Short mmCIF file of C-alpha atoms in Angstrom, two decimals:
data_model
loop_
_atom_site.label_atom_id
_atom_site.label_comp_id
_atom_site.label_asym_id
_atom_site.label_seq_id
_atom_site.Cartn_x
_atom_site.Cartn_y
_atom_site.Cartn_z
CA UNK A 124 20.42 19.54 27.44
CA UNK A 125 16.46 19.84 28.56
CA UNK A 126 16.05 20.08 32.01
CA UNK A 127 13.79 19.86 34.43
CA UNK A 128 13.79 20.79 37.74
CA UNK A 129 10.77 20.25 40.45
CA UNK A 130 11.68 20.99 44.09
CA UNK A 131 8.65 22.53 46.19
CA UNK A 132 11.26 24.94 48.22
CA UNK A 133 11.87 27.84 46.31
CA UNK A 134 15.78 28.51 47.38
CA UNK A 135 16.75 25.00 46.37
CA UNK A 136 14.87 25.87 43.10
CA UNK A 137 16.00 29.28 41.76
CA UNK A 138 19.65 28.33 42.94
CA UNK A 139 19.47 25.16 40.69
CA UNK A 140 17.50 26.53 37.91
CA UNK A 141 20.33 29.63 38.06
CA UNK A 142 22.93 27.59 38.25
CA UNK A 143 22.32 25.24 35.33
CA UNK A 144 21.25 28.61 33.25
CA UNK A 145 24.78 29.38 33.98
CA UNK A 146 26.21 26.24 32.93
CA UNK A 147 24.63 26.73 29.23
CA UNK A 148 21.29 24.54 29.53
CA UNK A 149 18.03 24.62 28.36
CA UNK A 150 16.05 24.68 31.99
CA UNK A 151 12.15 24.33 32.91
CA UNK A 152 11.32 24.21 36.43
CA UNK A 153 8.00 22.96 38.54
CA UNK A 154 7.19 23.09 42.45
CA UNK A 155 5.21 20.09 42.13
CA UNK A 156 4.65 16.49 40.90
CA UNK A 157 1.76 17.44 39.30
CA UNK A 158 3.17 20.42 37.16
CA UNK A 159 6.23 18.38 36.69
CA UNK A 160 4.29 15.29 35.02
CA UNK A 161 2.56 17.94 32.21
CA UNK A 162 5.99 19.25 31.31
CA UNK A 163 7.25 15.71 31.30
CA UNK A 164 4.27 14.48 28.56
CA UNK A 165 4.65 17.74 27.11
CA UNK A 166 6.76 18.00 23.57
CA UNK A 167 9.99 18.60 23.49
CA UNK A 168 10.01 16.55 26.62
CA UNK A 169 13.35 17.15 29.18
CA UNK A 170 16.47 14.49 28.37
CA UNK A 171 17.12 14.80 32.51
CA UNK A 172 14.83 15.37 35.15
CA UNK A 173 16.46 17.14 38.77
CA UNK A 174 13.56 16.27 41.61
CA UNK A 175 12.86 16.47 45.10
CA UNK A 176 11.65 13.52 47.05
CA UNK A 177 9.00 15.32 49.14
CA UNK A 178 6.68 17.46 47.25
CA UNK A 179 3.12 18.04 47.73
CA UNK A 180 0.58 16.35 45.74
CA UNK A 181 2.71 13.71 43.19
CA UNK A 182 6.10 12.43 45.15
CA UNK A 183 9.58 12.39 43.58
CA UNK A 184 9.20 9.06 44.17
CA UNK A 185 5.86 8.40 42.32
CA UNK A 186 7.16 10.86 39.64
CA UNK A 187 9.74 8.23 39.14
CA UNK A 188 7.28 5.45 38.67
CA UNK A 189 5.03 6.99 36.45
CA UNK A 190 7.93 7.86 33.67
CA UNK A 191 9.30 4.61 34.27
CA UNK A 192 5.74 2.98 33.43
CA UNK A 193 5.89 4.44 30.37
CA UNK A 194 6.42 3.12 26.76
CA UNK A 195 7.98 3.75 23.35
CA UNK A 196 9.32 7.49 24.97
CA UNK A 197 13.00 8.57 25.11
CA UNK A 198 14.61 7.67 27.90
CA UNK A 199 14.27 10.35 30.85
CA UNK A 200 17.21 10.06 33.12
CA UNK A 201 16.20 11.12 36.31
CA UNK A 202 18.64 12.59 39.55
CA UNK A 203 16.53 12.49 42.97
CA UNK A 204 16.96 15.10 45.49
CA UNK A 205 16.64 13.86 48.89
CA UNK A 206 17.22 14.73 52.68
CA UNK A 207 17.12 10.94 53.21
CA UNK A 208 20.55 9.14 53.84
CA UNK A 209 19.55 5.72 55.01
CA UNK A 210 20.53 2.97 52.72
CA UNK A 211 17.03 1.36 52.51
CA UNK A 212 15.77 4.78 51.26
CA UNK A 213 18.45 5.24 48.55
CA UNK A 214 17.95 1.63 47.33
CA UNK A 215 14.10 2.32 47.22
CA UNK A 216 14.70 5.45 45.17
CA UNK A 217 16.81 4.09 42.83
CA UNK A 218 14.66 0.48 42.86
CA UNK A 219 11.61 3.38 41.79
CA UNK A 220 13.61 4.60 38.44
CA UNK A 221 15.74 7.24 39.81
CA UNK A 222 19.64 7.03 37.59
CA UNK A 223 21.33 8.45 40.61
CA UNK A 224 20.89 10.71 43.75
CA UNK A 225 21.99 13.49 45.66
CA UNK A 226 21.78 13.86 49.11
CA UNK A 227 20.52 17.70 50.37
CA UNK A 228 22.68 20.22 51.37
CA UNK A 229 24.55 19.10 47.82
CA UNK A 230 28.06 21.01 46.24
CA UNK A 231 27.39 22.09 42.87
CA UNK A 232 30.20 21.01 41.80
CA UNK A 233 28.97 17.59 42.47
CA UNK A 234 25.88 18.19 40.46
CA UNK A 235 27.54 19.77 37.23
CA UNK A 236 29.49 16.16 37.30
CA UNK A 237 26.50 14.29 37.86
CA UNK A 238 25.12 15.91 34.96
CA UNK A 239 27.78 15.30 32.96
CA UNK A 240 27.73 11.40 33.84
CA UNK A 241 23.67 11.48 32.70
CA UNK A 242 24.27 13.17 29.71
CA UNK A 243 26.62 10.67 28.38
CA UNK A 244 23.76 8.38 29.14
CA UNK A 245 21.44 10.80 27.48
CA UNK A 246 23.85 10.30 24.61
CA UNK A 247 24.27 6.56 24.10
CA UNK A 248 20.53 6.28 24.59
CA UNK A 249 20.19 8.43 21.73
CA UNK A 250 22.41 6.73 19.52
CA UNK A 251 20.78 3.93 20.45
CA UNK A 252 17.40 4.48 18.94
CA UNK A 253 18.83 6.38 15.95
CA UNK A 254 20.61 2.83 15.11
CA UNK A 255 17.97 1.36 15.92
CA UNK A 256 15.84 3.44 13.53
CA UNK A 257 18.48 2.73 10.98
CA UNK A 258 18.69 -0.68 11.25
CA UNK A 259 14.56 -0.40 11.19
CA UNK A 260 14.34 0.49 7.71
CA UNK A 261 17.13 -1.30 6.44
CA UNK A 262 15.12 -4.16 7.23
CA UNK A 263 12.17 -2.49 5.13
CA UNK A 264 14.37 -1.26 1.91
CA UNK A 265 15.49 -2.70 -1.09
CA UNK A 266 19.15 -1.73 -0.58
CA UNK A 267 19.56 -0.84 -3.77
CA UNK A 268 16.86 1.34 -5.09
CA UNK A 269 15.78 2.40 -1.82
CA UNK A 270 11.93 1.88 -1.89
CA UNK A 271 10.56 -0.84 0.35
CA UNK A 272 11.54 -4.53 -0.53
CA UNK A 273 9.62 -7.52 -0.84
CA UNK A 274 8.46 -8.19 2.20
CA UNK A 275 7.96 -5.08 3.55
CA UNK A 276 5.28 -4.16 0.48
CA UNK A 277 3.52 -7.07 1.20
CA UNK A 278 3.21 -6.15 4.78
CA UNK A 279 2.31 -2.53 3.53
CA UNK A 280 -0.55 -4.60 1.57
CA UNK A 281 -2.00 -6.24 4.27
CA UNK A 282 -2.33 -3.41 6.20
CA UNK A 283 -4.08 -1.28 3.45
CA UNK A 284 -6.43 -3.71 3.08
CA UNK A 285 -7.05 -4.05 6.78
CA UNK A 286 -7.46 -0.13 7.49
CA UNK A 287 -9.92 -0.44 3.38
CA UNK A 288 -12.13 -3.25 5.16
CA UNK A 289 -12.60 -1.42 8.11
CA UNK A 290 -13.44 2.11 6.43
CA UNK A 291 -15.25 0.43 3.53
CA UNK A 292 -13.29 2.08 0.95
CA UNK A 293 -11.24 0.41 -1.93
CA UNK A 294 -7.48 -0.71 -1.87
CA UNK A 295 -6.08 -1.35 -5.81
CA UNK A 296 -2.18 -2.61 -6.62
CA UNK A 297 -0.83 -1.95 -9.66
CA UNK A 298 2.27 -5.02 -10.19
CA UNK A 299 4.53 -3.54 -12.91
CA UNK A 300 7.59 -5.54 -15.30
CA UNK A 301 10.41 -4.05 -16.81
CA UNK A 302 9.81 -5.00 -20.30
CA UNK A 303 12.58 -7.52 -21.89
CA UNK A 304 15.06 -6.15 -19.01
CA UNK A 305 17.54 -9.27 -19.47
CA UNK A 306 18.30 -7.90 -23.00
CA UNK A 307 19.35 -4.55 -20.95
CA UNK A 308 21.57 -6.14 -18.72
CA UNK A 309 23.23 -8.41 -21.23
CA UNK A 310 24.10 -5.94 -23.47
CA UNK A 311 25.15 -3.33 -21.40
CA UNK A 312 26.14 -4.70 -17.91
CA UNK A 313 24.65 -5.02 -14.43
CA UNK A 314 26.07 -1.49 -13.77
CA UNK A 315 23.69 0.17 -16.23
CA UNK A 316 20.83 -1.87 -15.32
CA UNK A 317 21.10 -1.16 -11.81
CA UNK A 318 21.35 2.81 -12.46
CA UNK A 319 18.08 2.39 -14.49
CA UNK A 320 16.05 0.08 -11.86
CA UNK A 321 17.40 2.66 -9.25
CA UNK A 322 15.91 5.81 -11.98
CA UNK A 323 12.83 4.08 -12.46
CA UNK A 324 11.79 3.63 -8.75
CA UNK A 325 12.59 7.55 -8.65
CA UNK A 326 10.21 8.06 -11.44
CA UNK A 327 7.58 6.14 -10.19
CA UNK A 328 7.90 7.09 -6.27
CA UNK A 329 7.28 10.53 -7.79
CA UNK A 330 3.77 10.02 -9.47
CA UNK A 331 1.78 8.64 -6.43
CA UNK A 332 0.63 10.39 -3.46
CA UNK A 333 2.55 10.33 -0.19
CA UNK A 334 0.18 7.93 1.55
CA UNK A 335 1.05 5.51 -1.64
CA UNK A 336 3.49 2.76 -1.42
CA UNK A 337 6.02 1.04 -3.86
CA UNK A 338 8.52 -1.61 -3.41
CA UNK A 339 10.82 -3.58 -4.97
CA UNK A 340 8.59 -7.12 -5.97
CA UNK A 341 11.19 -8.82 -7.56
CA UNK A 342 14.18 -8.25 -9.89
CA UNK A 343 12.87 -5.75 -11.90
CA UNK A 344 9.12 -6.00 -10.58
CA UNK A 345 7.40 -3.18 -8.91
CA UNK A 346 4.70 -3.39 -6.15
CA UNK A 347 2.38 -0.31 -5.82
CA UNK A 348 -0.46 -0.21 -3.24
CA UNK A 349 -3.07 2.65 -3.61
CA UNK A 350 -5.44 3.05 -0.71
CA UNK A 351 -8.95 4.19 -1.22
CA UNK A 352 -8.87 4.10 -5.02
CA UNK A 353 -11.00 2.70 -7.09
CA UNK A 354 -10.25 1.00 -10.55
CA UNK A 355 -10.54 4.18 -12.92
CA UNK A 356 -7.92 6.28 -10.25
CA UNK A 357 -6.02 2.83 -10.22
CA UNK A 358 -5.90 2.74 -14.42
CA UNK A 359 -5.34 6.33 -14.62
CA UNK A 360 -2.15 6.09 -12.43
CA UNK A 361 -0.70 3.20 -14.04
CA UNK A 362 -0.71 4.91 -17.19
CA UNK A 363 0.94 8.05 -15.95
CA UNK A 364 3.62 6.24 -14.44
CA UNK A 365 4.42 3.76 -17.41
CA UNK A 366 4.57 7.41 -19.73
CA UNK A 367 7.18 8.89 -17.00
CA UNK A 368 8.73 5.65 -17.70
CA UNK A 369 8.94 5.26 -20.97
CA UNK A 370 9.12 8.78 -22.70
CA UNK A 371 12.22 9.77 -21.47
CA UNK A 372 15.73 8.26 -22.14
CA UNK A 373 17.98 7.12 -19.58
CA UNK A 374 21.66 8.28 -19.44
CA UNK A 375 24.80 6.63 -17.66
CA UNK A 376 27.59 8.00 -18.66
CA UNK A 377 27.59 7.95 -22.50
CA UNK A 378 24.78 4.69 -23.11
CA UNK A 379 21.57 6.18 -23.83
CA UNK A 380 18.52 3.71 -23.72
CA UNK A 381 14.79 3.52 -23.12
CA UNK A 382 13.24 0.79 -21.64
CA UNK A 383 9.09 0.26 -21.57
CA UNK A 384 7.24 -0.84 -18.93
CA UNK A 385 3.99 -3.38 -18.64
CA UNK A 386 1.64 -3.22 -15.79
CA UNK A 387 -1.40 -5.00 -14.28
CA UNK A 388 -3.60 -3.73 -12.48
CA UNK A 389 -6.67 -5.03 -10.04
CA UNK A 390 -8.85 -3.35 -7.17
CA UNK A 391 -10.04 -4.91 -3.88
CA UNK A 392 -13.48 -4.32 -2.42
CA UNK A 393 -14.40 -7.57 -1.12
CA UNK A 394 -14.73 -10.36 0.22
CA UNK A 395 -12.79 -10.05 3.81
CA UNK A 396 -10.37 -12.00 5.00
CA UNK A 397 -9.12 -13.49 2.24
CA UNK A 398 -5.96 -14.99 0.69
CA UNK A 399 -3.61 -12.13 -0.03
CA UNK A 400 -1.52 -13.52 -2.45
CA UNK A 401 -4.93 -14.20 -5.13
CA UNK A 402 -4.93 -10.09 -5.06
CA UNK A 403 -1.50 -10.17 -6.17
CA UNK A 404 -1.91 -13.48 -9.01
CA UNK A 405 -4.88 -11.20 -10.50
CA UNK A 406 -2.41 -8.40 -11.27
CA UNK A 407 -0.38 -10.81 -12.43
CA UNK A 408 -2.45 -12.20 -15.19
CA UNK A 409 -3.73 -8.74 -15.86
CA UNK A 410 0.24 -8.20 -16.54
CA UNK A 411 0.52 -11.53 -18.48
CA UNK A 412 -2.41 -10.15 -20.90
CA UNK A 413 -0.56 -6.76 -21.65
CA UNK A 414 2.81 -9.02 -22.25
CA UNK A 415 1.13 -11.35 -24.68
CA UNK A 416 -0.04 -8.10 -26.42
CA UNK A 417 3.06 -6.71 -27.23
CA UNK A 418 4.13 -5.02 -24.22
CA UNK A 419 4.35 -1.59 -23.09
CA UNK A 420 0.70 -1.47 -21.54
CA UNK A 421 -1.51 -1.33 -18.86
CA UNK A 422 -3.99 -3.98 -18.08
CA UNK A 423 -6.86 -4.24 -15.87
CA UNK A 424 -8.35 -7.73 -14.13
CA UNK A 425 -11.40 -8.26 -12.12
CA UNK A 426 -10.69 -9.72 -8.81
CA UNK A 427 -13.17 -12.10 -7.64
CA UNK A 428 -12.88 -14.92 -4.56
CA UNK A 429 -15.34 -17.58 -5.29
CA UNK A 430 -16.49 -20.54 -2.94
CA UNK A 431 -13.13 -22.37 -4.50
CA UNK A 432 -11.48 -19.15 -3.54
CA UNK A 433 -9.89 -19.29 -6.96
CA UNK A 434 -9.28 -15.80 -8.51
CA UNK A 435 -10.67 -15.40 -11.87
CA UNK A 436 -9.29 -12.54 -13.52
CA UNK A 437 -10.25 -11.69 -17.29
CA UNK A 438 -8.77 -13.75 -19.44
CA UNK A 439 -6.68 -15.25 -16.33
CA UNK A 440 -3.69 -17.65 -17.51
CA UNK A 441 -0.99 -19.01 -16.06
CA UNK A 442 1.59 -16.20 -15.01
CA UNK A 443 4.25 -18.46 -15.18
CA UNK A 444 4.33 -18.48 -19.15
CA UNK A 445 4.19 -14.78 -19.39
CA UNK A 446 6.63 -13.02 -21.48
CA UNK A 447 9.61 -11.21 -19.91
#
């Protein structure tokens, strides 16, 4: 483990700081609050934190309030030193943020266990926020093709357009339809057509830019938001991505098939705020028009809020009747 010790009388110190050397851990030492607190914001920050009560400057006792105050850190799990044995100043150290305490003169023997005890706590704590993390963006991923799912690209959406509006820069989505993908998994099985929807998210994840994002819109819809880009970077993108699409066979196991891909396309600029989903029925019909024509296309469509705050894309019908 990280440790850091901070006791302003130098036996106690190099004894400690020796001792845990010995005992195989990674050890950074202070004399005072002060120097303690800049090791303590500092990166990699300690997992435990050995301290003195009375130091000059910052107190052990302070120290403990001020990582305590803290938020969205890893936990710090912090043993106080003290000469102090009255109950009403244990309970005050420990009602401060202190995880346990040892009184001075201490056996070291007693502090190799106490460090033991704290790093199990160290432990759980950090299993803690790795399932956490987990369980984070398996809330945020389409379980099976392992971009973001619905409602985690719309949120992605908003956002873009939030951080375009207050830059002044452009925000364009590109909504894209696996064409006649039924037929696909009718004819060959589920199976197969979940190996391609899982390829094709690879293949389009690797055409946009890292600060790009793509999920999962619906069965097989994709969702792609492209900050600051304009309508020509937009067009240009869409097309690259429906080529890596449709120019190379798939393969599972011994099927071989190619499936096309149709694509709409709009850009926002203005107005702000406005209702979110008209950004996403204006791709739409720009996808309806390239389905009517036959498929395998990109399309683009104007998006425009008027005083009805009806969009009116080009040539804008209902998306409902599209073809699959």
């Amino acid at each position: 483990m990280r440790v850091l010790v901070v006791d302003d009388d130098p036996l106690t110190l190099h004894m400690v700081v020796y001792r845990l050397r010995q005992w195989g851990h990674d050890v950074i030492s202070a004399n005072d609050g002060t120097a303690a607190w800049e090791f303590i914001e500092a990166s990699p920050s300690p997992n435990v934190a050995i301290m003195d009560w009375m130091m000059p400057g910052i107190s052990g006792l302070e120290l403990c309030q001020r990582i305590r105050a803290r938020a969205g850190v890893p936990y710090l799990y912090i043993i106080l030193l003290t000469g102090r044995n009255h109950p009403e100043d244990l309970i005050a150290g420990l009602d401060a943020g202190a995880d346990d305490y040892l009184t001075k003169p201490f056996h070291l023997g007693e502090l190799d266990a106490r460090l033991r005890a704290g790093k199990r706590i160290v432990d759980l704590q950090n299993e803690l926020i790795s399932t956490r993390e987990t369980l984070r963006i398996q809330a945020m991923q389409d379980p099976l093709t392992q971009i973001l799912n619905h409602g985690a690209i719309l949120d992605a959406l908003l956002r873009e357009v939030d951080r375009a509006h207050r830059q002044r820069q452009p925000v364009s989505v590109i909504l894209g339809d696996l064409d006649a993908f039924k037929a696909v998994n009718d004819t060959y099985g589920h199976i197969v057509g979940d190996q391609i929807l899982i390829e094709v998210a690879e293949r389009m994840r690797s055409c946009l830019r890292s600060y790009d994002s793509i999920g999962r819109y619906g069965g097989e819809e994709f969702l792609m938001v492209l900050p600051n880009s304009d309508a020509e970077q937009a067009l240009s993108l869409a097309e690259r991505i429906r080529l890596a699409v449709c120019n190379m066979p798939f393969h599972y196991k011994n099927i071989e098939l190619s499936v096309t891909l149709s694509q709409g396309v709009t850009t926002w600029t203005e107005p702000y705020p406005f209702p979110l989903e008209r950004l996403i029925q204006t791709a739409d019909g720009a996808l309806y028009l390239v389905k009517n024509a036959g498929r395998n296309g990109v399309e683009y469509a104007h998006f425009d809020v008027g005083e009805d705050e009806a969009v009116v894309p080009i040539g804008r019908p209902n998306p409902l009747l599209r073809m699959p």
